[in-house]
PDB file of C-alpha atoms in Angstrom:
ATOM      1  CA  MET A   1     160.007  48.660 128.638  1.00 67.00           C
ATOM      2  CA  SER A   2     160.270  45.750 126.939  1.00 88.00           C
ATOM      3  CA  MET A   3     156.651  44.958 127.879  1.00 92.00           C
ATOM      4  CA  TRP A   4     155.385  47.612 126.187  1.00 92.00           C
ATOM      5  CA  PHE A   5     157.216  46.599 123.180  1.00 92.00           C
ATOM      6  CA  VAL A   6     155.287  43.276 123.636  1.00 93.00           C
ATOM      7  CA  VAL A   7     151.969  45.170 123.840  1.00 93.00           C
ATOM      8  CA  VAL A   8     152.996  47.318 120.104  1.00 91.00           C
ATOM      9  CA  ILE A   9     153.481  44.157 118.349  1.00 91.00           C
ATOM     10  CA  ILE A  10     150.858  42.212 119.828  1.00 91.00           C
ATOM     11  CA  LEU A  11     148.321  45.334 118.615  1.00 91.00           C
ATOM     12  CA  ALA A  12     150.285  45.668 115.250  1.00 90.00           C
ATOM     13  CA  GLU A  13     149.457  41.859 114.223  1.00 89.00           C
ATOM     14  CA  HIS A  14     145.730  42.323 115.489  1.00 86.00           C
ATOM     15  CA  PHE A  15     145.247  45.560 113.190  1.00 85.00           C
ATOM     16  CA  LYS A  16     147.337  43.855 110.486  1.00 87.00           C
ATOM     17  CA  VAL A  17     144.411  42.869 108.750  1.00 84.00           C
ATOM     18  CA  PHE A  18     142.573  46.304 108.914  1.00 81.00           C
ATOM     19  CA  PHE A  19     145.472  48.292 107.794  1.00 79.00           C
ATOM     20  CA  THR A  20     146.193  46.341 104.394  1.00 85.00           C
ATOM     21  CA  HIS A  21     142.576  47.074 103.372  1.00 87.00           C
ATOM     22  CA  ALA A  22     141.795  49.388 100.710  1.00 88.00           C
ATOM     23  CA  LYS A  23     138.972  51.036 102.807  1.00 89.00           C
ATOM     24  CA  SER A  24     140.813  51.215 105.565  1.00 86.00           C
ATOM     25  CA  ALA A  25     143.772  52.516 103.867  1.00 86.00           C
ATOM     26  CA  ARG A  26     141.681  55.647 102.167  1.00 92.00           C
ATOM     27  CA  TRP A  27     140.160  56.350 104.838  1.00 91.00           C
ATOM     28  CA  LEU A  28     143.293  56.563 107.280  1.00 89.00           C
ATOM     29  CA  ASN A  29     144.830  58.512 104.537  1.00 93.00           C
ATOM     30  CA  VAL A  30     141.436  61.295 104.723  1.00 95.00           C
ATOM     31  CA  LEU A  31     141.843  61.195 108.719  1.00 95.00           C
ATOM     32  CA  SER A  32     145.657  62.039 108.329  1.00 96.00           C
ATOM     33  CA  GLY A  33     145.061  64.676 105.511  1.00 97.00           C
ATOM     34  CA  SER A  34     142.339  66.206 107.736  1.00 98.00           C
ATOM     35  CA  VAL A  35     144.402  66.861 110.797  1.00 97.00           C
ATOM     36  CA  PHE A  36     147.446  67.927 108.504  1.00 98.00           C
ATOM     37  CA  ILE A  37     145.209  70.416 106.848  1.00 98.00           C
ATOM     38  CA  ALA A  38     143.460  71.355 110.731  1.00 97.00           C
ATOM     39  CA  PHE A  39     147.183  72.011 112.041  1.00 97.00           C
ATOM     40  CA  SER A  40     148.194  74.259 109.129  1.00 97.00           C
ATOM     41  CA  ALA A  41     145.266  76.418 109.143  1.00 96.00           C
ATOM     42  CA  LYS A  42     145.647  76.923 112.517  1.00 95.00           C
ATOM     43  CA  LEU A  43     149.836  77.648 112.432  1.00 94.00           C
ATOM     44  CA  ALA A  44     148.683  80.158 109.061  1.00 94.00           C
ATOM     45  CA  THR A  45     146.122  81.989 111.826  1.00 93.00           C
ATOM     46  CA  ALA A  46     148.730  82.001 114.854  1.00 92.00           C
ATOM     47  CA  LYS A  47     149.472  85.132 115.914  1.00 87.00           C
ATOM     48  CA  LEU A  48     153.645  85.781 115.847  1.00 82.00           C
ATOM     49  CA  SER A  49     154.664  86.844 119.021  1.00 79.00           C
ATOM     50  CA  LEU A  50     158.757  87.749 119.162  1.00 71.00           C
TER      51      LEU A  50
END
């Protein structure tokens, strides 16, 4: 389990520069917003089974 945390820490340090740039942050916001809208559309069109 601790090896997993080491991998996450190394990746976080490596991608820190990417995540702090304004263009990258904007792109991530657009991507996550699109995923949220897609999931909400799927939920809105889903049939309820009671």
